[in-house]
Short mmCIF file of C-alpha atoms in Angstrom, two decimals:
data_model
loop_
_atom_site.label_atom_id
_atom_site.label_comp_id
_atom_site.label_asym_id
_atom_site.label_seq_id
_atom_site.Cartn_x
_atom_site.Cartn_y
_atom_site.Cartn_z
CA MET A 1 -0.25 0.01 -0.24
CA ILE A 2 2.86 2.19 0.77
CA ASP A 3 6.34 2.18 -1.01
CA TRP A 4 8.55 3.24 1.53
CA ASN A 5 11.47 3.34 -0.24
CA VAL A 6 9.76 6.00 -2.69
CA ALA A 7 9.03 7.89 0.58
CA VAL A 8 12.35 7.96 1.96
CA GLN A 9 13.56 9.01 -1.78
CA ALA A 10 11.03 11.62 -2.24
CA GLY A 11 11.35 13.05 0.88
CA SER A 12 14.96 13.47 0.93
CA ARG A 13 15.12 15.14 -2.54
CA LEU A 14 11.98 17.15 -1.31
CA VAL A 15 13.10 18.87 1.73
CA ARG A 16 14.77 21.81 2.16
CA PRO A 17 18.43 22.19 3.20
CA GLY A 18 19.36 23.58 6.59
CA PRO A 19 21.14 26.88 7.68
CA GLN A 20 24.60 26.64 6.11
CA VAL A 21 27.25 26.10 9.01
CA SER A 22 30.84 24.79 8.58
CA PRO A 23 31.70 21.03 9.51
CA ALA A 24 33.50 22.22 12.65
CA GLU A 25 30.37 24.37 13.95
CA ALA A 26 28.15 21.10 13.20
CA ARG A 27 30.01 19.07 15.04
CA ASP A 28 29.93 21.56 17.92
CA VAL A 29 26.19 21.89 17.65
CA VAL A 30 25.80 17.86 18.08
CA ALA A 31 28.44 17.37 20.63
CA GLU A 32 26.35 20.44 22.77
CA LEU A 33 22.72 18.75 22.03
CA ARG A 34 23.78 15.25 23.06
CA GLU A 35 25.73 16.97 26.37
CA LEU A 36 22.23 19.17 26.99
CA SER A 37 20.05 16.11 26.54
CA ARG A 38 21.44 14.54 29.34
CA ILE A 39 21.40 17.61 31.66
CA ALA A 40 17.83 17.86 30.75
CA HIS A 41 17.15 14.05 31.88
CA GLY A 42 18.14 14.91 35.21
CA HIS A 43 15.91 18.33 35.56
CA VAL A 44 13.27 16.98 34.21
CA ARG A 45 13.28 13.33 36.54
CA ASP A 46 13.75 15.58 39.60
CA PHE A 47 11.40 18.36 38.27
CA THR A 48 8.38 15.65 38.02
CA GLY A 49 9.37 13.07 40.28
CA MET A 50 8.81 10.49 37.60
CA ALA A 51 10.41 7.06 37.73
CA SER A 52 12.08 7.29 34.52
CA GLU A 53 15.71 5.92 32.87
CA ILE A 54 18.84 6.48 35.75
CA ASP A 55 21.29 7.05 32.73
CA PRO A 56 19.65 6.96 29.00
CA ALA A 57 21.59 6.95 26.14
CA PRO A 58 22.25 10.80 24.71
CA ALA A 59 20.02 11.83 22.16
CA THR A 60 20.35 10.87 18.80
CA VAL A 61 21.25 13.70 16.85
CA VAL A 62 19.88 13.90 12.88
CA ASP A 63 19.55 16.28 9.86
CA ARG A 64 16.71 16.58 7.83
CA PRO A 65 16.71 13.41 5.72
CA GLY A 66 18.10 11.32 8.59
CA TRP A 67 14.73 12.63 10.38
CA ILE A 68 12.82 11.22 7.59
CA GLN A 69 14.50 7.87 7.24
CA ALA A 70 13.43 7.34 11.17
CA ASN A 71 10.24 8.14 11.09
CA VAL A 72 9.72 5.81 7.76
CA ASP A 73 11.33 3.18 9.94
CA GLY A 74 8.72 3.82 12.39
CA PHE A 75 5.71 3.71 10.47
CA ARG A 76 6.98 0.43 8.59
CA VAL A 77 7.54 -1.08 12.23
CA VAL A 78 3.67 -0.17 12.99
CA LEU A 79 1.95 0.13 9.27
CA GLU A 80 3.05 -3.00 7.61
CA PRO A 81 1.32 -5.77 9.47
CA LEU A 82 -1.94 -3.85 9.95
CA MET A 83 -1.28 -3.39 6.19
CA GLU A 84 -1.46 -6.86 5.70
CA GLN A 85 -4.36 -7.87 8.33
CA MET A 86 -6.18 -5.35 6.09
CA SER A 87 -5.37 -6.60 2.54
CA ALA A 88 -6.75 -9.89 3.89
CA ARG A 89 -9.80 -8.79 5.03
CA ARG A 90 -10.28 -6.74 1.72
CA GLY A 91 -9.61 -9.69 -0.22
CA PRO A 92 -8.86 -10.14 -4.05
CA GLY A 93 -9.82 -7.36 -6.58
CA PRO A 94 -11.81 -7.24 -9.71
CA LEU A 95 -8.60 -8.05 -11.83
CA GLY A 96 -7.17 -11.18 -10.73
CA SER A 97 -3.72 -11.26 -8.92
CA THR A 98 -1.78 -9.92 -11.57
CA GLY A 99 -3.77 -7.12 -12.46
CA ASP A 100 -4.27 -6.51 -8.73
CA ALA A 101 -0.50 -6.72 -8.41
CA ILE A 102 0.11 -4.01 -10.88
CA VAL A 103 -2.63 -1.37 -10.08
CA GLN A 104 -0.80 -2.22 -6.24
CA ALA A 105 2.25 -1.71 -7.39
CA VAL A 106 1.50 1.84 -9.12
CA GLY A 107 -0.72 3.04 -6.05
CA SER A 108 2.26 2.25 -3.60
CA ARG A 109 4.60 4.23 -5.66
CA VAL A 110 2.18 7.13 -5.44
CA THR A 111 1.13 6.85 -1.91
CA GLY A 112 5.24 6.75 -0.98
CA MET A 113 5.32 9.97 -3.00
CA GLN A 114 2.44 11.14 -1.31
CA VAL A 115 4.11 10.44 1.56
CA GLY A 116 7.19 11.60 1.10
CA ALA A 117 5.93 15.22 0.48
CA ILE A 118 4.25 15.29 3.74
CA LEU A 119 7.36 14.17 5.74
CA ALA A 120 9.95 16.98 3.74
CA TYR A 121 7.46 18.98 4.65
CA MET A 122 7.47 17.72 8.49
CA ALA A 123 11.20 17.55 8.21
CA SER A 124 11.68 21.04 8.19
CA ARG A 125 9.83 21.80 11.39
CA VAL A 126 10.42 19.36 13.77
CA LEU A 127 12.71 20.31 16.11
CA GLY A 128 12.73 16.73 18.03
CA GLN A 129 10.51 13.40 18.94
CA TYR A 130 10.59 10.60 21.27
CA GLU A 131 10.40 7.69 18.84
CA LEU A 132 8.23 5.28 20.06
CA PHE A 133 8.44 2.54 17.44
CA LEU A 134 11.82 1.34 16.58
CA PRO A 135 13.06 -1.10 13.85
CA PRO A 136 13.92 -4.60 15.59
CA ASP A 137 17.53 -4.68 17.84
CA PRO A 138 19.88 -7.78 16.32
CA SER A 139 20.93 -8.13 19.56
CA GLY A 140 17.59 -8.43 20.91
CA ILE A 141 17.56 -6.00 23.96
CA ALA A 142 15.50 -3.67 21.80
CA PRO A 143 15.13 0.22 23.89
CA THR A 144 11.79 1.18 24.66
CA GLY A 145 12.32 4.11 22.01
CA ARG A 146 14.97 6.71 20.91
CA LEU A 147 15.21 10.46 21.43
CA THR A 148 15.89 12.25 18.57
CA LEU A 149 16.90 16.04 18.11
CA VAL A 150 16.97 17.64 14.29
CA ALA A 151 19.96 19.93 15.01
CA PRO A 152 19.22 21.76 11.45
CA ASN A 153 15.81 22.79 12.87
CA ILE A 154 17.24 23.69 16.08
CA VAL A 155 19.91 25.93 14.86
CA HIS A 156 17.72 27.47 12.31
CA VAL A 157 14.95 28.52 14.91
CA GLU A 158 17.18 29.85 17.61
CA GLN A 159 18.73 32.06 14.28
CA GLU A 160 15.77 33.21 12.95
CA LEU A 161 14.29 33.73 16.99
CA GLY A 162 17.53 35.62 18.10
CA VAL A 163 17.34 33.83 21.21
CA HIS A 164 20.32 32.35 23.25
CA SER A 165 21.69 28.84 21.97
CA ARG A 166 22.21 27.04 24.94
CA ASP A 167 19.38 28.43 26.60
CA PHE A 168 17.36 27.45 23.56
CA ARG A 169 18.71 23.92 23.02
CA LEU A 170 18.40 23.02 26.45
CA TRP A 171 14.85 24.16 26.45
CA VAL A 172 14.10 21.94 23.30
CA CYS A 173 15.91 19.06 25.37
CA LEU A 174 13.20 19.52 28.34
CA HIS A 175 10.34 19.16 26.36
CA GLU A 176 11.51 15.76 24.47
CA GLU A 177 13.35 14.52 27.36
CA THR A 178 9.80 15.07 29.40
CA HIS A 179 8.13 12.61 26.61
CA ARG A 180 11.41 10.03 27.26
CA ALA A 181 10.19 10.13 30.94
CA GLN A 182 6.81 9.25 30.54
CA PHE A 183 6.97 6.56 27.89
CA THR A 184 10.27 5.34 29.88
CA GLY A 185 8.48 5.95 33.66
CA VAL A 186 5.04 4.77 32.32
CA PRO A 187 5.07 0.99 31.82
CA TRP A 188 1.84 0.64 29.83
CA LEU A 189 1.50 4.05 28.32
CA ARG A 190 3.65 2.91 24.98
CA GLN A 191 1.61 -0.08 24.71
CA TYR A 192 -1.76 1.78 25.02
CA VAL A 193 -1.02 4.26 22.39
CA GLN A 194 0.20 1.49 20.08
CA ASP A 195 -3.14 -0.35 20.88
CA GLN A 196 -5.04 2.94 20.37
CA MET A 197 -2.96 3.55 16.59
CA THR A 198 -3.77 -0.27 15.70
CA ARG A 199 -7.60 -0.18 16.49
CA PHE A 200 -7.85 3.03 14.66
CA LEU A 201 -6.25 1.61 11.53
CA LEU A 202 -8.26 -1.62 11.54
CA ALA A 203 -11.43 0.46 12.14
CA SER A 204 -11.05 1.66 8.51
CA ASP A 205 -14.22 1.31 6.59
CA LEU A 206 -12.94 -0.58 3.27
CA ASP A 207 -16.38 -0.48 1.54
CA PRO A 208 -16.04 1.00 -1.84
CA GLY A 209 -18.86 3.43 -1.17
CA ALA A 210 -17.74 4.60 2.25
CA MET A 211 -13.85 4.70 0.47
CA LEU A 212 -15.78 7.38 -2.10
CA GLU A 213 -17.44 9.36 0.51
CA ARG A 214 -14.53 9.99 2.69
CA ILE A 215 -12.66 10.91 -0.91
CA ARG A 216 -15.27 13.77 -1.58
CA ASP A 217 -14.85 14.74 2.26
CA ALA A 218 -11.11 14.90 1.46
CA ALA A 219 -11.60 17.47 -1.01
CA GLU A 220 -14.15 19.23 0.64
CA ALA A 221 -11.66 19.62 3.32
CA VAL A 222 -8.75 20.83 1.13
CA ALA A 223 -11.39 23.60 -0.39
CA ASP A 224 -12.53 24.73 2.80
CA ALA A 225 -8.63 25.19 4.13
CA VAL A 226 -7.78 27.01 0.76
CA ARG A 227 -10.59 29.71 1.90
CA GLY A 228 -9.51 29.98 5.57
CA GLY A 229 -11.68 27.26 6.94
CA ASP A 230 -10.91 24.93 9.90
CA SER A 231 -11.58 21.61 7.80
CA ASN A 232 -8.34 18.85 8.19
CA LEU A 233 -7.75 16.00 6.13
CA ILE A 234 -7.24 13.75 9.45
CA ASP A 235 -11.37 14.45 10.37
CA ALA A 236 -12.17 14.18 6.76
CA ILE A 237 -10.86 10.53 5.99
CA GLN A 238 -12.60 9.01 9.55
CA SER A 239 -15.36 6.49 10.01
CA PRO A 240 -17.80 6.93 12.97
CA GLU A 241 -15.83 4.40 15.02
CA GLN A 242 -12.46 6.03 14.36
CA ARG A 243 -13.64 8.97 15.53
CA GLU A 244 -14.38 7.53 18.91
CA ILE A 245 -11.04 5.88 18.93
CA LEU A 246 -9.18 9.04 17.92
CA ASP A 247 -10.77 10.94 20.72
CA ARG A 248 -9.28 8.85 22.95
CA LEU A 249 -5.75 8.90 21.38
CA THR A 250 -6.00 12.91 21.30
CA ALA A 251 -6.73 12.81 24.55
CA VAL A 252 -3.90 11.22 26.01
CA MET A 253 -1.41 12.88 23.27
CA THR A 254 -2.49 16.48 24.50
CA LEU A 255 -1.49 15.04 28.02
CA VAL A 256 1.87 14.19 27.15
CA GLU A 257 2.66 17.21 24.57
CA GLY A 258 1.09 19.65 27.12
CA HIS A 259 3.05 18.15 29.95
CA GLY A 260 6.42 18.69 27.86
CA ASP A 261 5.42 22.05 27.34
CA TYR A 262 4.70 22.54 30.87
CA VAL A 263 7.92 21.29 32.30
CA MET A 264 10.27 23.03 29.45
CA ASP A 265 8.67 26.02 31.20
CA ALA A 266 8.21 25.30 34.72
CA VAL A 267 11.72 24.02 35.58
CA GLY A 268 12.80 27.49 36.31
CA PRO A 269 14.83 30.47 35.10
CA GLU A 270 17.50 28.79 36.91
CA VAL A 271 18.25 26.35 34.33
CA VAL A 272 17.06 28.39 31.34
CA PRO A 273 17.63 32.25 32.50
CA SER A 274 15.76 33.40 29.32
CA VAL A 275 12.99 30.96 29.22
CA GLN A 276 10.56 33.54 29.14
CA GLN A 277 11.83 35.46 25.99
CA ILE A 278 12.04 32.17 24.33
CA ARG A 279 8.74 31.41 25.10
CA ALA A 280 7.32 34.74 23.91
CA SER A 281 9.78 34.53 20.44
CA PHE A 282 8.98 31.16 19.92
CA GLN A 283 4.86 31.06 20.36
CA GLY A 284 4.89 34.05 17.72
CA ARG A 285 6.28 31.70 15.58
CA ARG A 286 3.80 29.31 16.11
CA ASP A 287 1.16 31.64 15.62
CA GLY A 288 2.91 33.32 12.22
CA GLY A 289 3.84 31.72 8.79
CA SER A 290 2.29 32.54 5.60
CA ARG A 291 -1.19 32.27 4.37
CA LEU A 292 0.19 28.93 2.02
CA ASP A 293 1.77 27.54 5.46
CA LYS A 294 -1.18 28.41 7.79
CA THR A 295 -3.27 26.67 4.95
CA ILE A 296 -0.78 23.38 5.12
CA ARG A 297 -0.47 23.34 8.69
CA ARG A 298 -4.47 22.89 8.89
CA LEU A 299 -4.51 20.41 6.18
CA LEU A 300 -2.28 17.99 7.91
CA GLY A 301 -3.60 18.68 11.55
CA ILE A 302 -0.41 20.94 12.93
CA ASP A 303 -3.04 23.54 14.23
CA LEU A 304 -5.07 20.84 15.94
CA LYS A 305 -1.14 19.62 17.23
CA MET A 306 -0.47 23.31 18.71
CA LYS A 307 -3.79 23.38 20.37
CA GLN A 308 -3.24 20.25 22.10
CA TYR A 309 -0.24 22.04 23.42
CA ALA A 310 -2.08 24.91 24.70
CA GLU A 311 -4.98 22.87 26.20
CA GLY A 312 -2.32 20.32 27.54
CA SER A 313 -0.14 22.47 29.25
CA ARG A 314 -3.48 24.26 31.41
CA PHE A 315 -4.68 21.27 32.51
CA VAL A 316 -0.96 20.20 33.81
CA ARG A 317 -1.01 23.86 35.41
CA ARG A 318 -3.64 23.76 37.00
CA VAL A 319 -3.86 20.60 38.71
CA VAL A 320 -0.47 21.00 39.80
CA ALA A 321 -1.56 24.40 41.17
CA GLN A 322 -4.42 22.56 42.96
CA VAL A 323 -2.97 18.88 44.27
CA GLY A 324 0.69 19.61 43.64
CA MET A 325 2.84 17.13 41.66
CA SER A 326 2.38 14.25 43.34
CA GLY A 327 -1.51 14.44 43.06
CA PHE A 328 -1.23 15.37 39.34
CA ASN A 329 1.11 12.34 38.97
CA ARG A 330 -1.60 9.73 39.63
CA VAL A 331 -2.64 10.55 35.87
CA TRP A 332 -0.21 8.27 34.67
CA GLU A 333 -1.78 5.14 37.30
CA SER A 334 -3.36 3.50 34.57
CA PRO A 335 -5.41 4.11 30.98
CA GLU A 336 -8.23 4.40 33.59
CA THR A 337 -7.12 7.22 35.03
CA LEU A 338 -6.22 9.34 31.92
CA PRO A 339 -8.06 12.84 31.41
CA THR A 340 -11.20 12.48 28.75
CA HIS A 341 -11.75 15.63 26.42
CA ASP A 342 -14.03 17.25 28.97
CA GLU A 343 -11.81 17.05 31.80
CA ILE A 344 -8.81 18.24 30.12
CA LYS A 345 -11.36 21.07 29.49
CA GLU A 346 -11.97 21.45 32.71
CA PRO A 347 -9.52 20.31 35.22
CA SER A 348 -11.63 19.99 38.42
CA LEU A 349 -13.74 17.27 36.50
CA TRP A 350 -10.29 15.00 36.64
CA ILE A 351 -9.59 16.11 40.25
CA ALA A 352 -12.72 15.07 41.79
CA ARG A 353 -12.75 11.84 39.57
CA VAL A 354 -9.38 10.53 40.17
CA VAL A 355 -7.60 12.61 43.06
CA VAL A 356 -10.33 13.24 45.60
CA PRO A 357 -11.70 9.85 45.79
CA ARG A 358 -8.20 8.26 46.53
CA ALA A 359 -7.60 11.09 49.15
CA LEU A 360 -10.48 9.86 51.12
CA ASP A 361 -9.48 6.29 50.92
CA GLU A 362 -6.24 7.20 52.03
CA ALA A 363 -7.44 9.61 54.93
CA PRO A 364 -7.52 7.84 58.36
CA PRO A 365 -10.99 6.95 59.75
CA GLU A 366 -11.39 9.81 62.17
CA ALA A 367 -10.61 12.10 59.25
CA ASN A 368 -13.33 10.16 56.91
CA GLU A 369 -15.55 9.99 59.76
CA ALA A 370 -15.20 13.87 60.30
#
């Protein structure tokens, strides 16, 4: 269904080059990012109280084509087994095995080029990520995930904003190290996210009539986004069952992204002295861009991700203010303690459901009687 080699080739060919730096400058950036990822890990562990890895590997630092390759590797791990199941459910097509194979080969190349074009756009924007899904490790000792930083993008943004380089790089590392803490310190979280993704993909409606309707919806979404509307392709291509699953997946991703945004700012100016200037400048960059850039962001759901940062950070900030970090950390106890969409918008609902009942259970008998 997707020719991954074509995706990598197309993405690497289409991606814009990064800022021009000398080989010596590039080596210095890579070395500093690796060092700062270790420093950020300690700050995140102390600040959040999460039982993450004690001595993790330093961040993997990549360029833009390297980010594209890493993401394709992750997609293959997750999607290829699911695509086989979906093909089996769909059964043979009307053209017979040979005809179907030709159509599939052509279609997979087209889809690969489309995926590559999307990755090329994203590869010039992403500063870093925690990769949850990695190819099999030949040693048989596969890590939970991998922290990746995209050096050209970090350098480009710090130059564009005119901020202190070391402060900005550490600030970015704090956000990404928070994700490492989440997925290594919460044993069930990675599997939960993968299960929701699997259920979402397997819930695809393979009925030709329904697929045609999805294509029409996608075309309308493109037209609406070009006119300045709020439509995006993610909403347009979903079946009703997928929307329900995506609500749960969006809720947990809003939590983890907002938690990362909260921690990177809340660790404090003693760690990142210019954090307030960086946040103000960076937020202005998030909200800016040309009309074309804003249209693409809406179509790809990037604006939705920006909204997740804001809503999730607000949820964490309000919960910590009311019940402290230990009270907030109850969010990581099980899938049942994750906040719903409504609870993210109104944190007091989550506190009443999760924190208050536990506090009453833990109170001494005389306190309950009072």
